[in-house]
Amino acid sequence: MAVTVEQLSDEMYEMVKRDMGVKKYKSMDLQKAMRKKYEDQGADRKMLKLAIRGLIDSGRCVYTYFGGSFIEIPHEEGAAMRLDKEE
Amino acid sequence: MAEKTYETPLCDELEKGPYPSFVTEIKKAAKKTSYAKGVLGLLELSYKEKIGHWKHGGIVGVMGYGGGVIGRYSDCPEKFPEVEHFHTMRINQPAGWFYTSEALRDLCDIWDEHGSGILNMHGSTGDIVFLGTKTAELEPTFADLVAKGWDLGGSGSDVRTPSCCCGMARCEWACYDTMQLCYDLTMHYQDELHRPAFPYKFKFKMAGCPNDCVASIARADLSIIGTWKDDIQMDEGAIAEYAKTLDIAADVISNCPTSCMEWDGKTLKIDNSNCSRCMHCINVMPKALKPGKERGAALLMGAKAPIVQGAQLSSMFVPFLEMKPPYEDLKDFIDAVFDVWGEEGKNRERVGEFIQRVGMGNFLEVIGLEPIPEMIAYPRDNPYIFFEADEEEEEE
Amino acid sequence: MAEKTPTDIGPPHYEKFLPPVIKKNYGKWAYHEIPRPGVLKHTAEGGDVLWSVRMSTARLIATETVRWIADLAEKYCDGHVRWTSRNNVEFLTTEEKNVDPLIKDIQAGGYLVGGTGNSISNIVHTQGWVHCHSPATDASAIVKAVLDELADEFTSMKLPAKMRIALACCLNMCGAVHCSDIAILGIHRRVPEINHSDLPKVCEVPNLAASCPTAAIRPVKVDGKNSVEVLAESCMFCGNCYTVCPAMTLNDPEMDGVCIWVGGKVSNARSEPAFSKLAIPYLPNNPPRWPEVVEAVKNIVEVWKKDARKYERVGEWINRIGWPRFFEKTGIEFTKYHIDDFRYAGLSFKRTAQQRF
């Protein structure tokens, strides 16, 4: 059975959500994980790119930058701002 | 917001002197926006305390993009509430940085409405940089930019906004159409530019000739530098004119790095087979000498600043490639590089560092290029060779 | 919420912005001259002429100034103007008679005309304290102070060769200063301060440890939470860890400062492109006008200007006279910090008995 772009986006989202706070994923980490699982069901480079696009355009995940770009659950804005302040 | 004006005696010192002052620029903007007032106050504090007051903020952007917005927050918003948020937006510049007055006013209108009224023309990579706005203004600014035909540039682990010299638009030395190629690659790699999927940044820079006015060899992951294959074009009459005012022997001949030129006081001879296309003689006598007619570009790769593993200059991969649209050979080359580095590169590893780690020989094999002596300054001078087992022997 | 903004439209096509004389002569320029500092005259094969008047601005510019530039472009250039790769503005006109009044208007506005030929063009630089989160020094202020001192070299063409100066406010070098005739570089000089309570919340330890070029960062538990320690003797203060993890701060008012590098170039003319080399390991941050840095740069410019042969860039001049003489002539002190001790350090040792006495 062929995998759909929506399915790939959903699974990528689950991965990000599951490992939030433990591991930050880059776009390619998510693409590689899905390709490993679904390559024989048609998950090619083009589909994986579209799946990333779907994941971001849906608003479920955003790109962040910490010395490199990652895909994460949206941060609450204050969180980054509280940094460096004495608690 | 309560409008506050800060005393800035240290900043004011930087309005003195003959060179145009950035403090004067900020003060111009401060007549209109509270952001500019705040940034001036914050800067004064930095001059007093000898330390920066901005915080990392890599969590903001516009919907759908991972590049183009640099999040920034003040670390003392209680003192300078105007710049609690001070995000930057990078706007993809037109190739060659040509503008009309109308286009400039469009950009100013948008930025006066949504941000600080302060910008960089241009940032280091080449973008128009809108300096300072708050999170809530990012989407409206983006919408207004798009409505006027502008888009954001790159940031983060993506294709950074390509940039080029003015090339054929205003330079007799351009060996290919830098602006057209810059525009073509920018449009072709839109997805890679806006949606960071690489180990780290990737920069394209197009220079029309080996003078390299965009410093591509120092800072582009892919430096596309114009050059030519055939003989330097000579205008005998113009050479004779130069000879009246120029010491051709001293100024031209003795500066030739390969000693491929001769001048007997009347005739200039060039051994073109020994010319290294350095540009010196052409630079000195632009009316008399020109690059040849068989023009194209060399592809060099891997330049970067020190972070992480040390600085590198780009090195030669393809000595000569014709540069004609739709640039299929070039795009095939780029895609082969993106495939291997994009998948195998480590976080924050530029392509130049990746090549160092895996070995140039191995890298060439993967992207399908033959090793040639043009790629090296000299062959290895150490005997630690990673010989591979001979396949035929293995089979026996 | 309003409709989603369309994406991926890319920049406007450059052809929209080109003046008619450029469209007509695209790829057909024959030669150029520099009739006077700040003015380029390009002649096309068919005889058309384009005048470009080059004006300095600060890289940081107000919309009010950009609007003024647009006004000038309309007054003299049918609205056509461009920027150079070194933050200069170029007004483009086909009318020679426009050049003088344009220059007068530019100067009346407080801006300079120059930056052509054998001059010091605008100093390219980074954001510094105006906007950056990891700077070891300011950018705009030093650039302004240095260029105030060297403004005559912008508006004239009396130097042996081009002089390209660049400033980066930390080792990240947004804008690759490492191949400049003179590079001014912000440096940190102390080990990062670790905020152990924030670190586990915002940073991933494996990513952080991997970010260190010298493997000086090691995972440890602090009060039962994941954190790191830094081996002080292996730290060269590059700031990589801070970029990856904001809980590792390096900024320090007394320890941060500036170093000066010389002899790099990007052009292939005569000698090959080259990195800049260390001239002065440390100068203090002394805002708002950094007198020590201004003096150091001015000194190098003056010694080079006096001693170099025609066309010799700083690096080419030093290669001819040798490094010992560079230090002697500039009076710059040579220290152990000038001798490389990072990877492949030996390549920069002198491996010959050839000497000058």
XYZ file of N, CA, C and O in Angstrom, chain A residues 19 21-25 53 57 65-68 70 79-80 82-85 87, chain C residues 4 7-8 195 197-204 207 242-247 249:
160
model
N 9.482 13.233 21.311
C 10.845 13.444 21.820
C 11.124 14.892 22.232
O 12.278 15.268 22.450
N 12.002 17.998 24.103
C 12.756 18.169 25.346
C 13.865 17.131 25.500
O 14.706 17.243 26.364
N 13.840 16.091 24.674
C 14.874 15.049 24.749
C 15.793 15.154 23.540
O 17.011 15.142 23.658
N 15.164 15.254 22.360
C 15.958 15.342 21.142
C 15.315 16.335 20.176
O 14.112 16.286 19.942
N 16.152 17.222 19.671
C 15.692 18.152 18.629
C 15.971 17.521 17.280
O 17.060 17.028 17.042
N 14.995 17.571 16.393
C 15.178 17.001 15.062
C 15.401 18.075 14.009
O 14.760 19.124 14.037
N 6.717 20.246 4.387
C 5.978 21.471 4.103
C 4.590 21.429 4.748
O 4.136 22.393 5.348
N 3.227 24.036 7.348
C 2.107 24.881 6.916
C 0.856 24.660 7.769
O 0.019 25.554 7.894
N 15.873 28.049 15.414
C 17.302 28.153 15.119
C 18.114 28.206 16.409
O 17.953 29.119 17.213
N 18.925 27.198 16.611
C 19.879 27.232 17.723
C 21.231 26.796 17.174
O 21.658 25.661 17.348
N 21.876 27.683 16.439
C 23.139 27.345 15.798
C 22.962 26.453 14.582
O 23.892 26.164 13.867
N 21.762 26.025 14.340
C 21.380 25.227 13.187
C 19.870 25.204 13.215
O 19.271 25.529 14.243
N 16.150 23.639 13.315
C 15.456 22.455 13.800
C 13.957 22.600 13.560
O 13.476 23.690 13.252
N 9.390 32.013 26.791
C 10.369 31.017 27.238
C 11.796 31.410 26.890
O 12.694 31.335 27.727
N 11.979 31.861 25.658
C 13.331 32.241 25.259
C 13.746 33.515 25.965
O 14.912 33.731 26.261
N 13.027 34.531 28.956
C 13.373 34.420 30.372
C 14.822 34.024 30.578
O 15.378 34.189 31.643
N 15.413 33.479 29.536
C 16.811 33.064 29.613
C 17.722 34.176 30.095
O 17.458 35.340 29.840
N 18.802 33.816 30.668
C 19.836 34.752 31.108
C 19.413 35.600 32.300
O 20.194 36.341 32.848
N 18.149 35.515 32.650
C 17.729 36.310 33.813
C 17.930 35.468 35.057
O 17.709 34.266 35.048
N 17.036 33.718 38.314
C 15.749 33.225 38.806
C 15.683 33.330 40.322
O 16.697 33.273 40.987
N -3.787 33.450 3.845
C -2.365 33.144 3.967
C -1.580 33.878 2.874
O -1.987 33.910 1.717
N 3.706 32.299 -0.815
C 5.135 32.116 -0.517
C 5.912 31.823 -1.787
O 5.329 31.590 -2.845
N 7.236 31.830 -1.640
C 8.148 31.385 -2.699
C 8.040 32.201 -3.993
O 8.248 31.660 -5.081
N 25.161 28.536 32.759
C 23.966 28.687 33.579
C 23.324 27.308 33.733
O 22.540 26.869 32.900
N 21.097 26.063 35.595
C 19.660 25.873 35.785
C 18.909 26.005 34.460
O 17.922 25.333 34.228
N 19.380 26.884 33.563
C 18.712 27.040 32.267
C 19.131 25.973 31.266
O 18.354 25.577 30.406
N 20.378 25.545 31.381
C 20.947 24.688 30.341
C 20.088 23.481 29.981
O 19.773 23.280 28.803
N 19.647 22.692 30.967
C 18.867 21.505 30.578
C 17.536 21.859 29.917
O 16.976 21.060 29.181
N 17.028 23.067 30.168
C 15.739 23.446 29.592
C 15.859 23.827 28.124
O 14.937 23.643 27.352
N 16.982 24.435 27.752
C 17.057 24.985 26.402
C 18.091 24.318 25.494
O 18.127 24.603 24.313
N 18.933 23.445 26.068
C 20.003 22.913 25.224
C 20.056 21.395 25.321
O 19.762 20.826 26.362
N 20.471 20.794 24.222
C 20.705 19.360 24.224
C 22.184 19.106 24.430
O 23.016 19.589 23.661
N 24.379 17.724 21.389
C 24.586 18.772 20.392
C 25.618 19.792 20.864
O 26.464 20.263 20.117
N 28.009 28.862 22.544
C 26.969 29.845 22.853
C 25.939 29.923 21.729
O 24.740 30.078 21.971
N 26.414 29.791 20.480
C 25.489 29.833 19.348
C 24.520 28.663 19.406
O 23.351 28.784 19.066
N 25.019 27.523 19.864
C 24.171 26.343 19.944
C 23.330 26.358 21.221
O 22.209 25.880 21.252
N 23.882 26.966 22.271
C 23.222 26.912 23.570
C 23.341 28.256 24.283
O 24.424 28.604 24.776
N 22.247 29.011 24.359
C 22.312 30.352 24.950
C 22.670 30.353 26.443
O 22.904 31.428 26.998
N 22.725 29.190 27.075
C 23.066 29.161 28.493
C 24.587 29.137 28.731
O 25.048 28.897 29.839
N 27.379 31.716 28.273
C 27.703 33.086 27.840
C 29.195 33.388 27.943
O 29.871 32.978 28.881
